PDB file of C-alpha atoms in Angstrom:
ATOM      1  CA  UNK A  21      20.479  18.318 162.630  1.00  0.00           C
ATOM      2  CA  UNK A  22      20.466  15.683 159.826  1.00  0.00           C
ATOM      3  CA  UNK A  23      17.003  15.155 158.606  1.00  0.00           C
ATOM      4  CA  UNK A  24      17.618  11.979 156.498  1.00  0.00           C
ATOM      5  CA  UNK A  25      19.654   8.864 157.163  1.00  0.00           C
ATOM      6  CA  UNK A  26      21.458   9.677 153.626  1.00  0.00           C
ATOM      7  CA  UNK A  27      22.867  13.462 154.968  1.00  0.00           C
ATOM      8  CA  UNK A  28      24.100  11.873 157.869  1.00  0.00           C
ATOM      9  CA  UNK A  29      25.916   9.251 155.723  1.00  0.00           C
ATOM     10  CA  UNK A  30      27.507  11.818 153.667  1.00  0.00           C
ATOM     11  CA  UNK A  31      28.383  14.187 156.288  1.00  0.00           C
ATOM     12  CA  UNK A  32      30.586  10.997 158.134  1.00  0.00           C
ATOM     13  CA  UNK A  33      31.795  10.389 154.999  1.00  0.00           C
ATOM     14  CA  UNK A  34      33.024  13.550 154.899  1.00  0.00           C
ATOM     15  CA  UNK A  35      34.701  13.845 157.966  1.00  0.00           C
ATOM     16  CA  UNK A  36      36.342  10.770 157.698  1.00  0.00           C
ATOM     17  CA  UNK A  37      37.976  11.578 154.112  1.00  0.00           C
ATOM     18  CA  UNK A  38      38.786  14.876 155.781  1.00  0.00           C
ATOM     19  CA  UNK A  39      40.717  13.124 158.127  1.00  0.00           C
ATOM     20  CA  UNK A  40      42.546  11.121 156.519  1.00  0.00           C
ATOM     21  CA  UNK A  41      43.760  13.935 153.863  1.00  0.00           C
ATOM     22  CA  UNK A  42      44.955  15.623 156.743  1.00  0.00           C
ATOM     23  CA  UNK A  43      47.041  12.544 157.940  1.00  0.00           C
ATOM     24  CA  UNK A  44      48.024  11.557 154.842  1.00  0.00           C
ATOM     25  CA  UNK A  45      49.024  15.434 154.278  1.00  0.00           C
ATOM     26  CA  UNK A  46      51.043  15.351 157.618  1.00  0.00           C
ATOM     27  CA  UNK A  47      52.508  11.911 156.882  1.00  0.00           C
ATOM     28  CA  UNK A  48      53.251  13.186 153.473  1.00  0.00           C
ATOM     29  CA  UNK A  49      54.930  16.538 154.914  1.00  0.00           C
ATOM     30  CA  UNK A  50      56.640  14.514 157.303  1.00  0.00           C
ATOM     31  CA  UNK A  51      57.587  12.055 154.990  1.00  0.00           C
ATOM     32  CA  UNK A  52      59.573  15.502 153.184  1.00  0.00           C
ATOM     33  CA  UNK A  53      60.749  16.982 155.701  1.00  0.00           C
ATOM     34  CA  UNK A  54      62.891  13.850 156.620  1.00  0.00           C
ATOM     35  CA  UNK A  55      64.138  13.518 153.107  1.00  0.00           C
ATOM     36  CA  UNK A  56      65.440  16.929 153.119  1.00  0.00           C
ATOM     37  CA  UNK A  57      67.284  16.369 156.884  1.00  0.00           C
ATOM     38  CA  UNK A  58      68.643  13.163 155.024  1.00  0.00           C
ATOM     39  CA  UNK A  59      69.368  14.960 151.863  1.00  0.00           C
ATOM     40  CA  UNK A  60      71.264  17.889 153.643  1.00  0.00           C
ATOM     41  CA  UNK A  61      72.712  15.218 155.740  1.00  0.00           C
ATOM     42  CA  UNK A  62      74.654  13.717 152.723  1.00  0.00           C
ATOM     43  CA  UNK A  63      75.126  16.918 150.788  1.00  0.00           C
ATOM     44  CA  UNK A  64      77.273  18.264 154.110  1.00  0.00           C
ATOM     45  CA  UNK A  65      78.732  14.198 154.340  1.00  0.00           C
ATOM     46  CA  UNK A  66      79.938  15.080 150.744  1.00  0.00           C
ATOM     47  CA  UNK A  67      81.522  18.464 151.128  1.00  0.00           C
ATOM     48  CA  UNK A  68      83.403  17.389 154.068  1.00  0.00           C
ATOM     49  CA  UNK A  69      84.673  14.567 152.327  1.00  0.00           C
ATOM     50  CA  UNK A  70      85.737  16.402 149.352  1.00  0.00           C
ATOM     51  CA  UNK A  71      86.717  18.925 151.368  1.00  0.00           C
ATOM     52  CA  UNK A  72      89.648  16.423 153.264  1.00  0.00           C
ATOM     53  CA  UNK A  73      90.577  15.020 149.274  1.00  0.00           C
ATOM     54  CA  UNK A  74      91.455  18.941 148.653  1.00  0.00           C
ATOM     55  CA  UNK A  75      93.294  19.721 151.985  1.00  0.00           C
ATOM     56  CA  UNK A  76      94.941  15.987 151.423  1.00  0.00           C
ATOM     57  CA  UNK A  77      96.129  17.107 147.611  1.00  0.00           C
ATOM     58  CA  UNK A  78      97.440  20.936 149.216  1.00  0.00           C
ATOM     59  CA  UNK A  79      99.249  19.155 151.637  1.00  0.00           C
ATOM     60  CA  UNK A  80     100.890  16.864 149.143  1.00  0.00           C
ATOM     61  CA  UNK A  81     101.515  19.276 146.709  1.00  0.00           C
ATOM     62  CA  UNK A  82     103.177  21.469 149.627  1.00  0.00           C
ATOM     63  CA  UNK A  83     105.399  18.659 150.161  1.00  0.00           C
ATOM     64  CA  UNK A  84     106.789  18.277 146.697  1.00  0.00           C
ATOM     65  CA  UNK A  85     107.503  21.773 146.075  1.00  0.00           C
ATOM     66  CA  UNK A  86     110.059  21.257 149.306  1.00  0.00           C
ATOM     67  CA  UNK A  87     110.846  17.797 148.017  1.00  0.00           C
ATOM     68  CA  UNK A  88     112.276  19.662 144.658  1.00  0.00           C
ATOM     69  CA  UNK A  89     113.705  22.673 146.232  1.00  0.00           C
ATOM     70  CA  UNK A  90     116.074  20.190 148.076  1.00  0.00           C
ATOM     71  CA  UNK A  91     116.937  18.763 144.764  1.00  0.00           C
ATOM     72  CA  UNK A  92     116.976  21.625 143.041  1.00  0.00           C
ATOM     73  CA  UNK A  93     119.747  22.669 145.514  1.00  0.00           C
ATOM     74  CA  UNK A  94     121.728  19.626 145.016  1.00  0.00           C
ATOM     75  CA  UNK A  95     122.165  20.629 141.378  1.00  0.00           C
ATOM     76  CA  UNK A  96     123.136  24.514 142.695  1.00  0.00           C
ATOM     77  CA  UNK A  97     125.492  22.949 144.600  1.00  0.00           C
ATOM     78  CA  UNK A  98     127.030  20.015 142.411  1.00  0.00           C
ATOM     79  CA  UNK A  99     125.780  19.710 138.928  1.00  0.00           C
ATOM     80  CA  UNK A 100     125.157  23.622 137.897  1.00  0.00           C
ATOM     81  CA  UNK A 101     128.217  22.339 134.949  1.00  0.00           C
ATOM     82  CA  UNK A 102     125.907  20.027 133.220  1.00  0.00           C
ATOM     83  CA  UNK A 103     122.678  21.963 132.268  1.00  0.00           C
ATOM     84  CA  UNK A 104     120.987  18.693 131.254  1.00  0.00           C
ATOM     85  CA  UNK A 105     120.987  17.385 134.690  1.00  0.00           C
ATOM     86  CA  UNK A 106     118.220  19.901 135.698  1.00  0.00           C
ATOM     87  CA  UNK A 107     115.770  18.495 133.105  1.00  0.00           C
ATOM     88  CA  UNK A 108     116.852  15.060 133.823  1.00  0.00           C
ATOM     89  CA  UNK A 109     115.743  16.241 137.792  1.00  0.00           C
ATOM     90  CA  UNK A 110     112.440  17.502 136.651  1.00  0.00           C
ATOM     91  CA  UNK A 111     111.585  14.475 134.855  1.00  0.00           C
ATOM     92  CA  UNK A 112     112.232  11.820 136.996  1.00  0.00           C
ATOM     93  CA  UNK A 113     110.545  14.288 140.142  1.00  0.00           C
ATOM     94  CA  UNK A 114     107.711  14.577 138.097  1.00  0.00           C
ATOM     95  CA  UNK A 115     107.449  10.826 136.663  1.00  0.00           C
ATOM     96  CA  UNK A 116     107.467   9.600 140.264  1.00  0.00           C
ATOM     97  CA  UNK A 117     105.531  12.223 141.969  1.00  0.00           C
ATOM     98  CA  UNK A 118     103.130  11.894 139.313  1.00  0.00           C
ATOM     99  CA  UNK A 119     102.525  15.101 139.149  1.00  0.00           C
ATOM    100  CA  UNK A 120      99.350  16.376 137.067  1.00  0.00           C
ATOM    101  CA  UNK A 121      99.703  20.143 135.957  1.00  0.00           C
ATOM    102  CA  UNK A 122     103.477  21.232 135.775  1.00  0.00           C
ATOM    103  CA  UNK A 123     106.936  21.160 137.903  1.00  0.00           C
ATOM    104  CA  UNK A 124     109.720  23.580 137.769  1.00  0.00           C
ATOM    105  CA  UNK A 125     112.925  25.154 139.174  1.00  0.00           C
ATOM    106  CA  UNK A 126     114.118  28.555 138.422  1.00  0.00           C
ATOM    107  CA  UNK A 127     117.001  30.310 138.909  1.00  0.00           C
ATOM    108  CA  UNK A 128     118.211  33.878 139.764  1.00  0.00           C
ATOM    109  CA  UNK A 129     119.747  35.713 137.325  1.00  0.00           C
ATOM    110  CA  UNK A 130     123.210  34.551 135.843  1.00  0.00           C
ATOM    111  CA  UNK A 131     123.200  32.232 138.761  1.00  0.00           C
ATOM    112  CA  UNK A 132     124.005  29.158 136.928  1.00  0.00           C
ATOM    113  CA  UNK A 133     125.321  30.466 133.814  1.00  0.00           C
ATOM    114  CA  UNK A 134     127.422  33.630 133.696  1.00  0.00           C
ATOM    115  CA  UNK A 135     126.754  34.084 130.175  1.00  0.00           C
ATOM    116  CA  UNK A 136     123.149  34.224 130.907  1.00  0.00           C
ATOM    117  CA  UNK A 137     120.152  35.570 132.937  1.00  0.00           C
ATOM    118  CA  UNK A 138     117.909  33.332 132.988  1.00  0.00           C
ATOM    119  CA  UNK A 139     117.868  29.382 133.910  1.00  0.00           C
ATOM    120  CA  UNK A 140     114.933  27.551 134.594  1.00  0.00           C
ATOM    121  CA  UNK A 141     113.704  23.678 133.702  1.00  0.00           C
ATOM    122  CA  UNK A 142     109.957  23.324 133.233  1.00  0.00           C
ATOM    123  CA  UNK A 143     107.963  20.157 132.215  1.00  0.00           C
ATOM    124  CA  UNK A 144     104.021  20.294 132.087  1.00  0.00           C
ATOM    125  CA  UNK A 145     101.684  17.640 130.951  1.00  0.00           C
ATOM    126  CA  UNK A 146      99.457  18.130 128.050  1.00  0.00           C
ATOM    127  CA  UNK A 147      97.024  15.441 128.117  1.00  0.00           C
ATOM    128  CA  UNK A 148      98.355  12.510 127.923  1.00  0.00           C
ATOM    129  CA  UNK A 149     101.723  14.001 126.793  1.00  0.00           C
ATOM    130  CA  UNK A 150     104.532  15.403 129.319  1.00  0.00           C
ATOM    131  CA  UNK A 151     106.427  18.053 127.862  1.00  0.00           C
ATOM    132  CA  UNK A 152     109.253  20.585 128.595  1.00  0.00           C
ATOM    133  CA  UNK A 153     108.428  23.900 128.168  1.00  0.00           C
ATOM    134  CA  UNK A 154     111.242  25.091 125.777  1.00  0.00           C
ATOM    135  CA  UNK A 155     110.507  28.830 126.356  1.00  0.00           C
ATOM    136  CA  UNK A 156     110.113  29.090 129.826  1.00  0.00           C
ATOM    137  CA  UNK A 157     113.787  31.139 129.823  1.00  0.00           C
ATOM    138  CA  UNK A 158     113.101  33.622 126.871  1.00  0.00           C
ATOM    139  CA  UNK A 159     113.097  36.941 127.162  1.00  0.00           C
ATOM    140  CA  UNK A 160     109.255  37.209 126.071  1.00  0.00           C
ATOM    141  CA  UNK A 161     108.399  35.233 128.742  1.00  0.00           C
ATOM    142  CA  UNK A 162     110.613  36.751 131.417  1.00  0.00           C
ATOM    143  CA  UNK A 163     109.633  34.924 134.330  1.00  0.00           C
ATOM    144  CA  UNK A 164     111.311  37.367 136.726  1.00  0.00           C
ATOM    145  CA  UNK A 165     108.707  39.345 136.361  1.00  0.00           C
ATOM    146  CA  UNK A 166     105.747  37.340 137.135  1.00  0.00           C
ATOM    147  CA  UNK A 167     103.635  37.471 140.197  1.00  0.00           C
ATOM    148  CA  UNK A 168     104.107  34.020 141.004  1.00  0.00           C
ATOM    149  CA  UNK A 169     108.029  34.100 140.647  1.00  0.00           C
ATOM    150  CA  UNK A 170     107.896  37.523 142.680  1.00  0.00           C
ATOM    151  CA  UNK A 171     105.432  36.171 145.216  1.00  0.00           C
ATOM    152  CA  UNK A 172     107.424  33.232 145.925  1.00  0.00           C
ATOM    153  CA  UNK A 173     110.775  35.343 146.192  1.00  0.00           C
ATOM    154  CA  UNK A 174     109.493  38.225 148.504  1.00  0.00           C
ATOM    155  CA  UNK A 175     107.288  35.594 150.927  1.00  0.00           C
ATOM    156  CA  UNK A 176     110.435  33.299 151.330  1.00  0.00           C
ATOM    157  CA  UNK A 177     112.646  36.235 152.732  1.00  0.00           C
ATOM    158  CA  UNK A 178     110.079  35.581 155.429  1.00  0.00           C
ATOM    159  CA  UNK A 179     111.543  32.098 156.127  1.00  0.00           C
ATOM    160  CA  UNK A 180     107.900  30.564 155.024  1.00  0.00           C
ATOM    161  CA  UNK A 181     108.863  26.390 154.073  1.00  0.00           C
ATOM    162  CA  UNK A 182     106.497  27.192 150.963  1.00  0.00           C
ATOM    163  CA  UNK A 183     104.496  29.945 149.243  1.00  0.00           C
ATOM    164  CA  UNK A 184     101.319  29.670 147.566  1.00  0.00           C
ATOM    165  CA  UNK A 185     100.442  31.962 144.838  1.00  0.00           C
ATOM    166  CA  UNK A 186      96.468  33.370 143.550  1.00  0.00           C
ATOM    167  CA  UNK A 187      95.341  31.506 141.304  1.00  0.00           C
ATOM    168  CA  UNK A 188      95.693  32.992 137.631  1.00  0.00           C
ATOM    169  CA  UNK A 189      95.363  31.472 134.116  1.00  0.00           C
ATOM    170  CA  UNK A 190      98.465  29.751 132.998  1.00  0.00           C
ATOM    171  CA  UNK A 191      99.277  31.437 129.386  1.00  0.00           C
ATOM    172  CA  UNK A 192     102.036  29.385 128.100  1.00  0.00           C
ATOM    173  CA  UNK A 193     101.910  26.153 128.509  1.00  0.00           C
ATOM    174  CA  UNK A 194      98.615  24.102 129.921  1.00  0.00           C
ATOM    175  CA  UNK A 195      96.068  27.165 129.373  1.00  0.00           C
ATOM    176  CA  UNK A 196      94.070  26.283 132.438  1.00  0.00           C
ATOM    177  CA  UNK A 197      93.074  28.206 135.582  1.00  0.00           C
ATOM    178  CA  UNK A 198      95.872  27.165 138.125  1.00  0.00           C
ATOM    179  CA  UNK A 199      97.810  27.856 141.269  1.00  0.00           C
ATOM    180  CA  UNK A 200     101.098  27.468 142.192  1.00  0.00           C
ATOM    181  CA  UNK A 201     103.141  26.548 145.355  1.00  0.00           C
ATOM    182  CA  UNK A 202     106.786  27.098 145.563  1.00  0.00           C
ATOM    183  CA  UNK A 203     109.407  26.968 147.577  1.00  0.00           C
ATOM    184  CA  UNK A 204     112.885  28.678 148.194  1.00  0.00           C
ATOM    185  CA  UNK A 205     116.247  27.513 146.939  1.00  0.00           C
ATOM    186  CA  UNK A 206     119.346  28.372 148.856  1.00  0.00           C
ATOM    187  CA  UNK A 207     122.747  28.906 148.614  1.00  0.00           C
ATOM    188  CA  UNK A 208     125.172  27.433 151.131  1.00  0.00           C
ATOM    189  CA  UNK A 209     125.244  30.717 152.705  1.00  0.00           C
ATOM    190  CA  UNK A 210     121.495  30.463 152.807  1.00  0.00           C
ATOM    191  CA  UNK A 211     120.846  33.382 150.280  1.00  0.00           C
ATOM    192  CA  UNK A 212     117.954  32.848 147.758  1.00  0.00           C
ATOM    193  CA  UNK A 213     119.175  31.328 144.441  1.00  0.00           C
ATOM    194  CA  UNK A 214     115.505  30.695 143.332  1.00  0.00           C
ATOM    195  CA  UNK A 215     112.390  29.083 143.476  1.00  0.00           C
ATOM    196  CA  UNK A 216     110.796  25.001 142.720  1.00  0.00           C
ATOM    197  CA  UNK A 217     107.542  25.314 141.555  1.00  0.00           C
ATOM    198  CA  UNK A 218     104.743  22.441 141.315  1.00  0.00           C
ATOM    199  CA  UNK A 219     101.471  23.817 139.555  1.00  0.00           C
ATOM    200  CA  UNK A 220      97.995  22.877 140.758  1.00  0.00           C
ATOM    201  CA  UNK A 221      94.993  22.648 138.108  1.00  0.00           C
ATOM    202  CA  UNK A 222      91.734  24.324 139.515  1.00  0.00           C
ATOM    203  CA  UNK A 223      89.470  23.291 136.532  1.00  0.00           C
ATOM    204  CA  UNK A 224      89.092  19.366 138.277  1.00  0.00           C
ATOM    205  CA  UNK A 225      88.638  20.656 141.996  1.00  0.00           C
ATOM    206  CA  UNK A 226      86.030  23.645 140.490  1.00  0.00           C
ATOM    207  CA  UNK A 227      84.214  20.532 138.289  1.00  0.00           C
ATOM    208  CA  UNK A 228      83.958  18.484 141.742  1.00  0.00           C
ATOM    209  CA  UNK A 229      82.194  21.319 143.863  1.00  0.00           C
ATOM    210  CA  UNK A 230      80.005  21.889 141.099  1.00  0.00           C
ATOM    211  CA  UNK A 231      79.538  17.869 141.511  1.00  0.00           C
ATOM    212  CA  UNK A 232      77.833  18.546 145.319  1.00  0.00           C
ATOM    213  CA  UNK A 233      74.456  19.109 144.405  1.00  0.00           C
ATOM    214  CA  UNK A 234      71.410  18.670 147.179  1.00  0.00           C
ATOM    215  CA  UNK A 235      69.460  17.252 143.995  1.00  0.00           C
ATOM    216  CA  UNK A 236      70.370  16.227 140.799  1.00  0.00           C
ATOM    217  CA  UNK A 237      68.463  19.340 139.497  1.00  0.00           C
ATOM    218  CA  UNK A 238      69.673  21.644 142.330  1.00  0.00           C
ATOM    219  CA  UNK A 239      71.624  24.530 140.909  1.00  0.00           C
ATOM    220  CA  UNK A 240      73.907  24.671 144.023  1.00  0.00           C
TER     221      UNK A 240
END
């Protein structure tokens, strides 16, 4: 078959660099292959992770809006008089609560004041600034209207301990993408007086999923 020493030479020559580009192909594929498994490994390690932070903050959140409610009730009951005690409540609730986006508590109409319609106490945070919304009770803004106010009011009828709303783009106060969960106020014949309200910003919790990337390049 080989009719000089040389052919021979280059034919086993051959077939040994053949084989080893196929093992260091298979090696190299293999190699891959794991690094993907370990890749998709931490990518799903990641989401579930960040998944429990976002279920931990709901839960909190949930808990705050009830937290107020039962304040805000307090003042129905005992301090409706003094107007200022309502903003004094939403500042301390949201100082200690540290609360990012925005708290509230809002009032049916002529409810606290006979003389007019609408009471509410709102307090936001503006960067590094915490401010009270002093519109939140003009007629422009007429938050008896609003889906979230509405949403709130018609689920609670349903005896639901809190209410989340869709999320919607806050255009008042902190401008960003937000949701809001709420909770009923009573009476002490347990008929709805209003509605606490803590607002959740979306824009962190949509920057964070776009954080969980398979690669650094990956575009999901």
């Amino acid at each position: 078959m080989f009719k000089t020493v040389n052919s021979k030479i280059l034919f086993i020559t051959f077939l040994i660099f053949v084989s080893l580009f196929c093992a260091i192909s298979y090696f190299i594929y293999k190699d891959y292959k794991s690094d993907v498994i370990a890749k998709n490994r931490l990518c799903n390690l990641k989401v579930k992770y960040y998944g429990s932070l976002i279920d931990k903050s709901f839960s909190q959140v949930q808990e705050r809006a009830i937290d107020l409610a039962v304040f805000a009730q307090h003042f129905y009951k005992y301090d409706r008089d003094n107007h200022k005690v309502s903003d004094v409540i939403i500042k301390e609730f949201f100082a200690k609560k540290k609360l990012r986006t925005g708290a509230g508590i809002w009032f049916e109409p002529y409810k606290i004041d006979r003389h007019k319609e609408r009471y509410c106490s709102y307090i936001y945070r503006q960067g590094s600034n915490v401010l009270f919304d002093k519109n939140c009770d003009s007629e422009k803004y007429n938050y008896f209207v609003r889906n979230w106010y509405k949403t709130i009011k018609r689920e609670s009828a349903k005896n639901q301990k809190y209410v989340w709303t869709a999320p919607y783009k806050d255009q008042t106060g902190t401008y960003k993408l937000m949701t809001t969960v709420g909770s009923a106020i009573y009476d002490a014949d347990g008929d709805f007086v209003g509605s606490s309200t803590i607002d959740l910003s979306l824009d962190s919790i949509i920057h964070g999923l776009n954080q969980l990337k398979l690669t650094p390049n990956s575009s999901y």
